[in-house]
XYZ file of C-alpha atoms in Angstrom:
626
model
C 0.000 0.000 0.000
C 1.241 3.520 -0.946
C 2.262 5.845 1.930
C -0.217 8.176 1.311
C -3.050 5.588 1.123
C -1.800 4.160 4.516
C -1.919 7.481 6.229
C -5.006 8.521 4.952
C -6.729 5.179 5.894
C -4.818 5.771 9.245
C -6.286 9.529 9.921
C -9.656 8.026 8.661
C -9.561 5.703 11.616
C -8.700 8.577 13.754
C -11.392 10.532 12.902
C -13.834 8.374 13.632
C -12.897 8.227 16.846
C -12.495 11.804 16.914
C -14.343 13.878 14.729
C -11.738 16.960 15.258
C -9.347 15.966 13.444
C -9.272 17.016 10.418
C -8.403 14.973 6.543
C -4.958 15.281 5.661
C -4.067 16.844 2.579
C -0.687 15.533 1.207
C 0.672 17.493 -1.742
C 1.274 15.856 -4.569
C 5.114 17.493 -5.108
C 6.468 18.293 -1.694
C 9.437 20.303 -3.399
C 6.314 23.258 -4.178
C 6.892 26.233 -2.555
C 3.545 26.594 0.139
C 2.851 30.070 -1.271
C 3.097 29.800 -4.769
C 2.661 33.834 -5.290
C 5.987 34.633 -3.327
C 8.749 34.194 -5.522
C 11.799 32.393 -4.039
C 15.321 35.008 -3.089
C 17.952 35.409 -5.873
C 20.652 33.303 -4.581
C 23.352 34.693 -7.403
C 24.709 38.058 -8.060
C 24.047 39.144 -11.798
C 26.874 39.397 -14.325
C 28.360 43.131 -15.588
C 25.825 42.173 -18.694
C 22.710 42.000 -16.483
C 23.612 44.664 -14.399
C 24.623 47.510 -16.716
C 23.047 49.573 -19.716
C 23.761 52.844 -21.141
C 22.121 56.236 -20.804
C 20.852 57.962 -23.597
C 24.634 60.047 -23.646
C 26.232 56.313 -23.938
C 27.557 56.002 -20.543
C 27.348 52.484 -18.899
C 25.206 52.993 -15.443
C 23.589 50.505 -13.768
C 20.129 49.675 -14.706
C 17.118 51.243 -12.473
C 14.925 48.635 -13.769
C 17.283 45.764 -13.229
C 18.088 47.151 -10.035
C 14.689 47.512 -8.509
C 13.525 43.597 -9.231
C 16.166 42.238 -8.128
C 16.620 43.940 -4.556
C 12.673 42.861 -4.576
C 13.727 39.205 -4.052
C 16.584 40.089 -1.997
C 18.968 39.773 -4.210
C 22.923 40.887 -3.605
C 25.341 42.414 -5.865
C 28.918 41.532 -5.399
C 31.469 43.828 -4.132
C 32.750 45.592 -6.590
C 29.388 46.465 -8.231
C 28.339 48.046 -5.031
C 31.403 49.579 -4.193
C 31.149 50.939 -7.925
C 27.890 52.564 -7.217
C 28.745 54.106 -3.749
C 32.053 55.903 -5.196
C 30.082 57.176 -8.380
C 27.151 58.594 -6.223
C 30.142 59.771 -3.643
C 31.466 62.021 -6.212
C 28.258 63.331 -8.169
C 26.957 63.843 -3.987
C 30.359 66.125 -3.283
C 29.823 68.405 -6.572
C 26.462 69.760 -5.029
C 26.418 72.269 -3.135
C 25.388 72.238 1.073
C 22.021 73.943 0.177
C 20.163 72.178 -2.905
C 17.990 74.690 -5.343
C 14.909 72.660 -5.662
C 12.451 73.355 -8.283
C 8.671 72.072 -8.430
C 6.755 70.248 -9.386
C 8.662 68.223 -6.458
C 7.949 65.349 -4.390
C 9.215 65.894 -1.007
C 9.913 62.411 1.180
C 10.372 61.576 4.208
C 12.698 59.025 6.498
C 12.752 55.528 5.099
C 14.337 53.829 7.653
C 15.259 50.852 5.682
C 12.033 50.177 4.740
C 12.945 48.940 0.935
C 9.525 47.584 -0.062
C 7.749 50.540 1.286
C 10.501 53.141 -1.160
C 8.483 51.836 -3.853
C 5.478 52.788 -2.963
C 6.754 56.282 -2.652
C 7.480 56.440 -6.396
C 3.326 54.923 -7.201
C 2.094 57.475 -5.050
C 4.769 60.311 -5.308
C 4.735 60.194 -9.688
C 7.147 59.744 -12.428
C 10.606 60.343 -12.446
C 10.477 62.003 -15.587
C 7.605 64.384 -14.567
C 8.133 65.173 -10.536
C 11.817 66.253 -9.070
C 12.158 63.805 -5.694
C 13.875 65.358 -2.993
C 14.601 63.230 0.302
C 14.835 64.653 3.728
C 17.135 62.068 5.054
C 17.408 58.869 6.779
C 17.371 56.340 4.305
C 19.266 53.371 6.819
C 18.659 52.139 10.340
C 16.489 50.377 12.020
C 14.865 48.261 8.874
C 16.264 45.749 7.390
C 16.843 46.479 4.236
C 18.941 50.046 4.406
C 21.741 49.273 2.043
C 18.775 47.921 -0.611
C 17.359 51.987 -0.274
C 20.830 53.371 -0.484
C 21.733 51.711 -3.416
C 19.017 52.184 -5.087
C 18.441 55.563 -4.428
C 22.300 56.376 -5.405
C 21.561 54.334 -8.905
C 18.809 56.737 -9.329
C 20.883 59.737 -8.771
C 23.773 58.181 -10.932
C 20.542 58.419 -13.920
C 18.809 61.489 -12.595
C 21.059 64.059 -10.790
C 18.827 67.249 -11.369
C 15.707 65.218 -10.486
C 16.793 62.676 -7.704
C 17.893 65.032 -4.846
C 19.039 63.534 -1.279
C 20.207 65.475 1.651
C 21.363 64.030 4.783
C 19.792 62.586 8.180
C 20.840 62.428 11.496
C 20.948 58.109 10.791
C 23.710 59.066 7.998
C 27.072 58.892 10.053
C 29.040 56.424 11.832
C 28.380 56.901 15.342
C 24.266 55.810 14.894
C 25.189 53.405 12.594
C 27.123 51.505 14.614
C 24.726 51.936 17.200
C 21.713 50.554 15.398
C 21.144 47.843 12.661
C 22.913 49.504 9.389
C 27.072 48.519 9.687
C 25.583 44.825 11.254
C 23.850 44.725 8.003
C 26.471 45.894 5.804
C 28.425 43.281 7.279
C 26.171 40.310 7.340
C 25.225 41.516 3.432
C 28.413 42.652 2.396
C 31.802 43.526 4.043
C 33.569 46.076 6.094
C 34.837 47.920 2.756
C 30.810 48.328 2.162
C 30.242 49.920 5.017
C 33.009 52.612 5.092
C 31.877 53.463 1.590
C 28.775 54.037 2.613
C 30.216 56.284 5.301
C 32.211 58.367 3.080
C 28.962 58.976 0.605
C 27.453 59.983 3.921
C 29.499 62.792 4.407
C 29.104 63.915 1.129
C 25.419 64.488 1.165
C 23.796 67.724 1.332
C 22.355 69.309 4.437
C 19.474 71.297 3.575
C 17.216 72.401 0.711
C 15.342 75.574 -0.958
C 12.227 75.009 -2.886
C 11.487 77.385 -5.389
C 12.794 80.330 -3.016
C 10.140 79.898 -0.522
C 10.504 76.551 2.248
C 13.404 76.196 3.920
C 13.766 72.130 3.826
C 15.843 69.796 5.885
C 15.876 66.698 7.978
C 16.115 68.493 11.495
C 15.595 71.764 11.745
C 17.151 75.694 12.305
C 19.745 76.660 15.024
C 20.339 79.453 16.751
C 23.929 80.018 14.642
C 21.457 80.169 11.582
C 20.557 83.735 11.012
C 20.262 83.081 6.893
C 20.377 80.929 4.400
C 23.775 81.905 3.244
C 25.615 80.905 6.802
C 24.971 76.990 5.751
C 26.892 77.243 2.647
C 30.142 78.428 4.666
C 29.823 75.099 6.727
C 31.914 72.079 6.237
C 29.825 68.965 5.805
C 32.197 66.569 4.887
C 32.893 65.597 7.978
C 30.965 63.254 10.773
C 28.347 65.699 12.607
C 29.252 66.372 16.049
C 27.144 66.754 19.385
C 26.549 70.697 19.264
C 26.898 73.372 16.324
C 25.332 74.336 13.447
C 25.340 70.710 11.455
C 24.048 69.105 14.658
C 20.946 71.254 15.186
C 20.461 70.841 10.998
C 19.787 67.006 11.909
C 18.674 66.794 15.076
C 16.567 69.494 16.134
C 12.643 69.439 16.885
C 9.752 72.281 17.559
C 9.039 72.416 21.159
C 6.316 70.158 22.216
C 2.971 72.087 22.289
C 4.778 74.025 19.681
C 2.584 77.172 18.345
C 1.159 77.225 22.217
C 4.261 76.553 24.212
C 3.708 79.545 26.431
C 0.363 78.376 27.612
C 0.145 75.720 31.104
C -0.158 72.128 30.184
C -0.666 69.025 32.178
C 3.215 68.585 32.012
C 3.869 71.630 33.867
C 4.323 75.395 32.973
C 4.716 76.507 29.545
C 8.156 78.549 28.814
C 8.310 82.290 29.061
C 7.315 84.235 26.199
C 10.027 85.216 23.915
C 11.759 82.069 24.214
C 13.191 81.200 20.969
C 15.425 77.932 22.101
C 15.276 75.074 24.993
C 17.714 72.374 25.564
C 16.482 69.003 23.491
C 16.284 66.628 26.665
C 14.586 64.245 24.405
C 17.375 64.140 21.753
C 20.429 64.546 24.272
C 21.596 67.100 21.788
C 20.523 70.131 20.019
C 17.777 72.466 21.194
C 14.014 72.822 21.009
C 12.836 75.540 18.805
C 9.622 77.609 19.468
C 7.192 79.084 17.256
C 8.753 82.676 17.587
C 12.008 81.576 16.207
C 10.656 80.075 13.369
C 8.521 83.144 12.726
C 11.803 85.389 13.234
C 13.559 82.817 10.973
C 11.155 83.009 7.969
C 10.856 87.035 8.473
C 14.450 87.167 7.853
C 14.790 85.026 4.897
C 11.701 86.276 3.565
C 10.534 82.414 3.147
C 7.118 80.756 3.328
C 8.030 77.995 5.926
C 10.277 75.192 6.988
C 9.339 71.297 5.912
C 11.347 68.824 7.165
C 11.279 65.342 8.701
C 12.941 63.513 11.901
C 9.866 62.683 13.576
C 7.793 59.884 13.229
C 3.891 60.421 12.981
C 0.764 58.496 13.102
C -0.890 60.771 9.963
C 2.676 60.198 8.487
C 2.293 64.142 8.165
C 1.656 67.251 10.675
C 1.139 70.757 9.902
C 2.082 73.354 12.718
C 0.587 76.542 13.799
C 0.455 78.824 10.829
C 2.105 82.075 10.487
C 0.634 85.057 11.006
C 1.693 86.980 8.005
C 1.381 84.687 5.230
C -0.951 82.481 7.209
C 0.788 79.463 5.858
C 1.900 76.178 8.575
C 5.066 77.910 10.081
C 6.304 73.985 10.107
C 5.654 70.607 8.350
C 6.841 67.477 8.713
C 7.180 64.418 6.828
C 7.542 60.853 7.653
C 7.839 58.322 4.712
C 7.870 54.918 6.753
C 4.140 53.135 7.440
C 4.430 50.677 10.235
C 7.560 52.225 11.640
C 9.959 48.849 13.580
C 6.872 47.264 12.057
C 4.988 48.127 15.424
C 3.813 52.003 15.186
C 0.762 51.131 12.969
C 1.291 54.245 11.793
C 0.522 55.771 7.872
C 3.404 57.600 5.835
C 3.201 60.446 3.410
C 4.758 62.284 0.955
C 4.368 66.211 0.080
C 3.605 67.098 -3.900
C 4.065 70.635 -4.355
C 3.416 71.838 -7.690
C 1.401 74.891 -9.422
C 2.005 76.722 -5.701
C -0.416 73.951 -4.059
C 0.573 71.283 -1.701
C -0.917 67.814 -1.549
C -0.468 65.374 0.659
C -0.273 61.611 -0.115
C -0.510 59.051 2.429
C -0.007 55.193 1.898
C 0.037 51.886 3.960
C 2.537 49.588 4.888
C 3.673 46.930 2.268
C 4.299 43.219 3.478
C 8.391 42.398 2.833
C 10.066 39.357 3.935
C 11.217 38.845 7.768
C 14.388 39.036 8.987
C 15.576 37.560 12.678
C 17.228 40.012 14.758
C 20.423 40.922 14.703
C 20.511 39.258 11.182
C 21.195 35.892 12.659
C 20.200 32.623 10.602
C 17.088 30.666 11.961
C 19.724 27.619 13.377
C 22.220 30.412 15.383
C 19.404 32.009 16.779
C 17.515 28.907 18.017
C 20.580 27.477 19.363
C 19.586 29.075 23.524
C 16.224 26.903 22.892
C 17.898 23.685 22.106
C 20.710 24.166 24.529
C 18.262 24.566 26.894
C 15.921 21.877 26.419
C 18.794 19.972 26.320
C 20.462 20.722 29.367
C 16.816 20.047 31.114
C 16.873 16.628 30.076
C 20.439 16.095 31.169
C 19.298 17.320 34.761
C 15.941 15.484 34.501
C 18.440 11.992 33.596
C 19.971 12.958 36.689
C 17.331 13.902 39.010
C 16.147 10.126 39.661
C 15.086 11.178 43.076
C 12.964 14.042 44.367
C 14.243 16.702 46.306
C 13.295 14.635 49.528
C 14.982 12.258 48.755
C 18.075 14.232 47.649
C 18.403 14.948 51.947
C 18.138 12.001 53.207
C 21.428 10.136 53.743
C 22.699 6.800 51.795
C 22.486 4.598 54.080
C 22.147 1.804 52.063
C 25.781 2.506 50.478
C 27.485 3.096 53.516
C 26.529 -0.059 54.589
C 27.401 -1.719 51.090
C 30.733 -0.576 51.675
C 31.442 -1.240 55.075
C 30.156 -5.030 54.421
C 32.500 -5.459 51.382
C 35.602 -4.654 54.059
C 36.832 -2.239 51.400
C 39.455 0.738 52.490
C 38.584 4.230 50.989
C 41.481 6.750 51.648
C 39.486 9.759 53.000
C 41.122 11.977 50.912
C 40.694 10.330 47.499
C 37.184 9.437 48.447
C 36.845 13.856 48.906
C 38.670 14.176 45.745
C 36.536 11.773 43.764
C 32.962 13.593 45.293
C 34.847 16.960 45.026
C 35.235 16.108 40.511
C 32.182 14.497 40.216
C 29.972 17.219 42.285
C 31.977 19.971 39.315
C 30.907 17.834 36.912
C 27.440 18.115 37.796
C 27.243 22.164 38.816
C 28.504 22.445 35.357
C 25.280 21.098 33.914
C 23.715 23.577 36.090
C 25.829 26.487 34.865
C 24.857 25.894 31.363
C 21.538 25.733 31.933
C 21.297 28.800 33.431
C 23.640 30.449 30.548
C 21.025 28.705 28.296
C 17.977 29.878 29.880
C 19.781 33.927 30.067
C 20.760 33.520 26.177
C 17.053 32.134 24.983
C 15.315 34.900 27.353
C 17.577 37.440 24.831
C 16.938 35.849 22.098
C 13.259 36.380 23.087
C 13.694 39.763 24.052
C 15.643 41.263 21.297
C 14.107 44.729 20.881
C 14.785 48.358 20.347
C 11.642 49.146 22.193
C 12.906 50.796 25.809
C 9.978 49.437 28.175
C 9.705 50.450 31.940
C 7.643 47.858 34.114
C 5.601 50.576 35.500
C 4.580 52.023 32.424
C 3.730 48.690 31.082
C 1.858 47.443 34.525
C 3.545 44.207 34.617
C 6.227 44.278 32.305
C 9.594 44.286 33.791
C 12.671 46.196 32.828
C 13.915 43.474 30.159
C 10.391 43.148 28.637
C 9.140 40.338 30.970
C 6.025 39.965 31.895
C 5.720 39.592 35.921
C 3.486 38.326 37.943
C 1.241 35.167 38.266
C 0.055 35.546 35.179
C 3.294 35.210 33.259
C 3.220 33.188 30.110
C 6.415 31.972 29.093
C 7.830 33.052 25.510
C 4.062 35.250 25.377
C 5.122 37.039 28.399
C 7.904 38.166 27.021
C 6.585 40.102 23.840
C 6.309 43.664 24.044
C 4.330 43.959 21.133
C 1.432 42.435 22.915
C 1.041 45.678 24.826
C 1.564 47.957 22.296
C -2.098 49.219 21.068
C -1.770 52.599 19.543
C 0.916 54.725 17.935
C 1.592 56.651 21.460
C 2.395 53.468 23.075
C 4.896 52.810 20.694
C 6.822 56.261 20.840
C 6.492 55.987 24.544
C 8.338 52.970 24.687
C 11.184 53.934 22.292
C 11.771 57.396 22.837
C 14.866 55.793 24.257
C 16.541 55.269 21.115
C 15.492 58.482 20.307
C 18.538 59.811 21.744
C 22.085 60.332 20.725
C 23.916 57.822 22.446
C 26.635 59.221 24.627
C 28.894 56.044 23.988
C 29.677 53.576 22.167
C 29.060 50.204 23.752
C 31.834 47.368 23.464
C 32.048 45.344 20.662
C 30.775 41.717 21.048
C 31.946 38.713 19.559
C 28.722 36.425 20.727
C 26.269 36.196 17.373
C 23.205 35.789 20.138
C 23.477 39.233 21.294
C 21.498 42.212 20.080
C 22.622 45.231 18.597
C 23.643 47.732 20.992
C 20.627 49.903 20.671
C 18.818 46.495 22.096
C 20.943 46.532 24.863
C 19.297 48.973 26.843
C 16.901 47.158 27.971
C 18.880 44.480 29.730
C 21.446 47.380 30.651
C 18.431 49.183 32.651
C 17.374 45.967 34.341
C 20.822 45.555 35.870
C 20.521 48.905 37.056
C 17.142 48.870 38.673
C 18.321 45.308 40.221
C 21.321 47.122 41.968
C 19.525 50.101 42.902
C 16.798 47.429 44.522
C 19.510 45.684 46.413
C 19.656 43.088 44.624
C 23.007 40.983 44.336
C 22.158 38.444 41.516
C 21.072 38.525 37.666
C 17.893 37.374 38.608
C 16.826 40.112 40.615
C 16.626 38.475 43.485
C 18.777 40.117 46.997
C 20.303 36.597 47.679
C 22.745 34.541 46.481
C 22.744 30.992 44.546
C 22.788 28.970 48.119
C 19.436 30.982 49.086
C 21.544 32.716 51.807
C 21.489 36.483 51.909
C 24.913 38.124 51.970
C 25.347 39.628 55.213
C 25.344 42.709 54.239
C 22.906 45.974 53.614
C 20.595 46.102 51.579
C 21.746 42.873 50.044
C 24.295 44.379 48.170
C 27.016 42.336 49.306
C 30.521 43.516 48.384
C 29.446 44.843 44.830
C 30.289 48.172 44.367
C 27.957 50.558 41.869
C 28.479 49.797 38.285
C 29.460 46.409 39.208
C 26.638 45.010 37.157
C 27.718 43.580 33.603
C 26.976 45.847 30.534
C 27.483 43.715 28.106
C 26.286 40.126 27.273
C 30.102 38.750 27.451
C 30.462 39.990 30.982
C 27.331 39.185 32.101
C 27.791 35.053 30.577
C 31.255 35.464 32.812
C 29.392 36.016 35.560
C 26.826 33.434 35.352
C 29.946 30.873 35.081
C 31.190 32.155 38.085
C 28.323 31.994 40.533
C 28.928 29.373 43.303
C 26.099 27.239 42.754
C 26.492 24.997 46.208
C 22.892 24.948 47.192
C 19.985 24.130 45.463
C 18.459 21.471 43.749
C 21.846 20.982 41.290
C 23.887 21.075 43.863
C 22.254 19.074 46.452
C 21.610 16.247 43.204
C 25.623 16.519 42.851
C 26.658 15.934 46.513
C 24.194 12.903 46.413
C 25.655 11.364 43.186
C 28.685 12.278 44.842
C 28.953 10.598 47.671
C 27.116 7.563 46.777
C 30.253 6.181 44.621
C 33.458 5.155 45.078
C 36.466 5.165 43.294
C 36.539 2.486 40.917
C 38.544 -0.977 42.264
C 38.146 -0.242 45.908
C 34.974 -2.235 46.407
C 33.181 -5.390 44.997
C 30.190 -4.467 43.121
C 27.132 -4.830 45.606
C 24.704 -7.840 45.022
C 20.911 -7.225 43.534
C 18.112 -6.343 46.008
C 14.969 -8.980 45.581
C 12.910 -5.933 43.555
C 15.934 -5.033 41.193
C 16.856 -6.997 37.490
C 20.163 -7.309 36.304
């Protein structure tokens, strides 16, 4: 009988029993892919023949068209085809000048953010190349998955269209965030280290702000309070990597004031900041300033300009138009944001600007399904490697735990008197050494199961999202959920509390910052990113300022016993905690485990043997076989 007869005669059977279960349907070709529709990845990188054409002056570029299909099924180029592109963009980027004469009709765009399948839908919605300029505010890497697929593409562009592609520069477009988020991990993982530093050098080489048709002031950030005109940008250096204060910085990082247009007024935050206040410190940025309405206002009076458009800051509309101003009675401020489902967890819409014939329209769009990537760009077997070391290491303990913990206390009798019967002569001190190498043994299989269980539960946790247990009500510090009812893997999803676009900023406003440092470098492939590290870094710094004196939380140590000192603290001193995953799998490794259930199930295995060839083996008991 076929195999497919057999187990449909079998699951017949079955469901007669149980009506449930439903028929099995067994494909007739199991090599089918189980959704026809999605075309399989490009495995290859195309030849020079595939991947070039000429222009219409005869020049070999590489081919838009070509281009854009193949980074759709995640295909790769090879190095030198890349590297090609970045250079050639690199030098056609360093020709223009730092503020970019833009002429409508124009298309004004948004962050990406990586977000390579969602790019396209800003050129369906956003018009043809050939009839709309496209000018970019910035931000085309970081935090998706598929930043060096925008870049390229957006450079071949350029390389085709340099009057009517037009990119200026993000705060995302420099080394120091790079590093810090997803974009040199993914150079790496698609690429190589020459990639990467490419990429950086075309970076510095963008432009840093924008004039449209002599009346908005665009760019990614916006002004500063060393900006008194338009003409003080083009003295600036750009080629360089933008610092933590002056006139670059503020281009790319600053915001308007929250409760901009009515910042004077009280709000449920607390007062509202004197009038004629122009700048605040940006506590939410680390860097840069806060700008109010009235500086804007003076800022457009001066340069005679309609208003400022830029981008920086996510949105649920994907758009927002500010208080308008009240000469010209036109939004003092707009901004932009060009990625739908920001992280894939804001729910949020995008939109592009079309100004043209002195109107604006605004065009908003949806997220577009694109194909998943694991954190940290590991492969499905590296990142699943905590689960099965841990299930593992669980069965090794439950092979070992014949007895239950009752029975791990009470003494063995019956082999002390197996011994003494036999007339066989231990030497106390190789009888301790033996029960001194077997007990290790066993504490090791304890060791790795807790470096198992702390490597799966960051696997599991492996978000940007900065959560705070109180703001979650239940969550704690490392995503977790607490409490009695905790669910495992479930518990641990932060995206199971997120339920509106305000959630979301709320919880990541943390990596809305400039980091102050760079974190180590790690060589363990399990652990996040840095910018996912915060998380776990916080938790270690709530557990110390708690008292606690363990990775768990918890104010005692591994033998239950507390320390003996305040506060539970022990001899740690602040800052002791690990900040990095390699420190904190040291310490794990070092943790004297001599209580507990491992340790009391390795001084009983311990001390019921003996070294091998001091005693007779012991005879069979009536109720045991051979």
């Amino acid at each position: 009988m076929a195999s497919s007869e057999y187990l449909q005669n079998a699951l017949y059977q079955i469901q007669e029993k149980s009506p449930l279960v439903r028929p099995l349907d067994i494909p007739d070709n199991t090599c089918d892919r189980q959704v026809p529709s999605v075309q399989p990845p490009i495995t290859s990188t195309p030849p020079d023949e595939q991947l070039y054409t000429n222009d219409s002056y005869g020049r070999r570029r590489p081919s838009p068209q070509f281009i854009r299909q193949h980074f759709l099924r995640e295909g790769r180029l090879r190095e030198d085809q890349a590297l090609a592109i970045l250079r050639q963009a690199t030098d056609v980027l360093s020709a223009e000048a730092n503020v970019l004469k833009v002429k409508s009709p124009v298309t004004v765009v948004g962050d990406i953010h990586g977000q390579y399948y969602d790019l396209m839908k800003v050129f369906e919605v956003g018009g043809d190349i050939n009839e709309t300029n496209y000018l970019f505010l910035g931000d085309y890497v970081d935090r998706g998955c598929f930043g060096i697929e925008c870049l390229l593409y957006l450079y071949v562009l350029k390389l085709w269209y340099p009057d009517r592609i037009l990119l200026m520069r993000g705060n995302h477009e420099c080394r120091h965030l790079t590093e810090y988020f997803t974009f040199k991990r993914e150079c790496l993982h698609k690429y190589s280290q020459t990639i990467y530093d490419a990429c950086i050098e075309s970076f510095c080489a963008l432009p840093v702000a924008g004039l449209l048709d002599g009346k908005f002031f665009c760019v990614h950030g916006g002004i500063s309070p060393e900006l008194n005109t338009i003409a003080d940008i083009d003295h600036l250096h750009r080629f360089q990597e933008p610092g933590s204060s002056g006139l670059l910085c503020d281009l790319l990082w600053a915001d308007p004031i929250p409760n901009f247009g009515h910042e004077n007024e009280q709000t449920a935050h607390g007062p509202g900041v004197p009038s004629g206040t122009l700048w605040e410190r940006n506590g939410v940025r680390g860097c840069s300033y806060f700008f109010t309405y009235e500086a804007v206002v003076q800022f457009l009076e001066r340069n005679e300009l309609l208003g400022i458009i830029r981008g920086h800051e996510a949105q649920d509309a994907g758009y927002v138009m500010f208080r308008r101003t009240p000469k010209k009675k036109f939004p003092s401020v707009i901004t932009v944001f060009s990625a739908p489902n920001y992280l894939d967890i804001y729910h949020n819409r995008a939109a592009v600007l079309k100004y043209a014939n002195k109107n604006i329209t605004i065009r908003q769009y949806h997220a577009r399904p694109h194909p998943y990537w694991l954190p940290n760009f590991m492969d499905a077997f590296t990142w699943s490697l905590p689960f099965v070391g841990d299930k593992i290491v669980e069965m090794l303990l439950a092979v070992l735990r014949v007895c239950s913990e009752e029975e791990l206390d009470e003494s063995s009798s019956e082999e002390e008197e197996t011994a003494r019967g036999s007339g066989a002569v231990v030497a106390p001190s190789s009888l301790a050494s033996r029960r001194d190498e077997i007990r290790r043994k066993i504490l090791v299989v304890g060791k790795m199961q807790r470096l198992f269980q702390l490597m799966r539960e960051e696997s599991e946790n492996a978000t940007e999202l900065s959560t705070d247990g109180e703001e979650l009500g239940g969550l704690n510090a490392i995503g977790q959920r607490v409490g009695q009812d905790a669910l495992g893997v479930q518990g641990n999803q932060i995206r199971r509390y997120i339920h509106s676009f305000e959630d979301a900023r709320r919880f990541d406003v943390a990596n809305e910052r400039l980091p102050e440092a760079q974190p180590i470098p790690t060589s363990y492939p399990l652990v996040p990113v840095p910018s996912m590290r915060t998380p776990l870094q916080a938790h270690f710094q709530r557990a110390w300022a708690s008292g606690a004196s363990t990775p768990t939380g918890s104010g005692e140590n591994e033998d239950g016993d507390d320390d003996g000192s305040a506060g539970g603290r022990g001899s740690q001193p602040p800052g002791a905690w690990p900040g990095t995953m390699e420190e904190l799998v040291k310490r794990v490794l070092d943790v004297d485990e001599s209580g507990g259930v491992v340790g009391q199930l390795a001084e009983r295995i311990a001390s019921g043997r003996k070294l091998p060839g001091t005693r007779k083996p012991r005879p069979l008991k009536r109720h045991e076989t051979a």
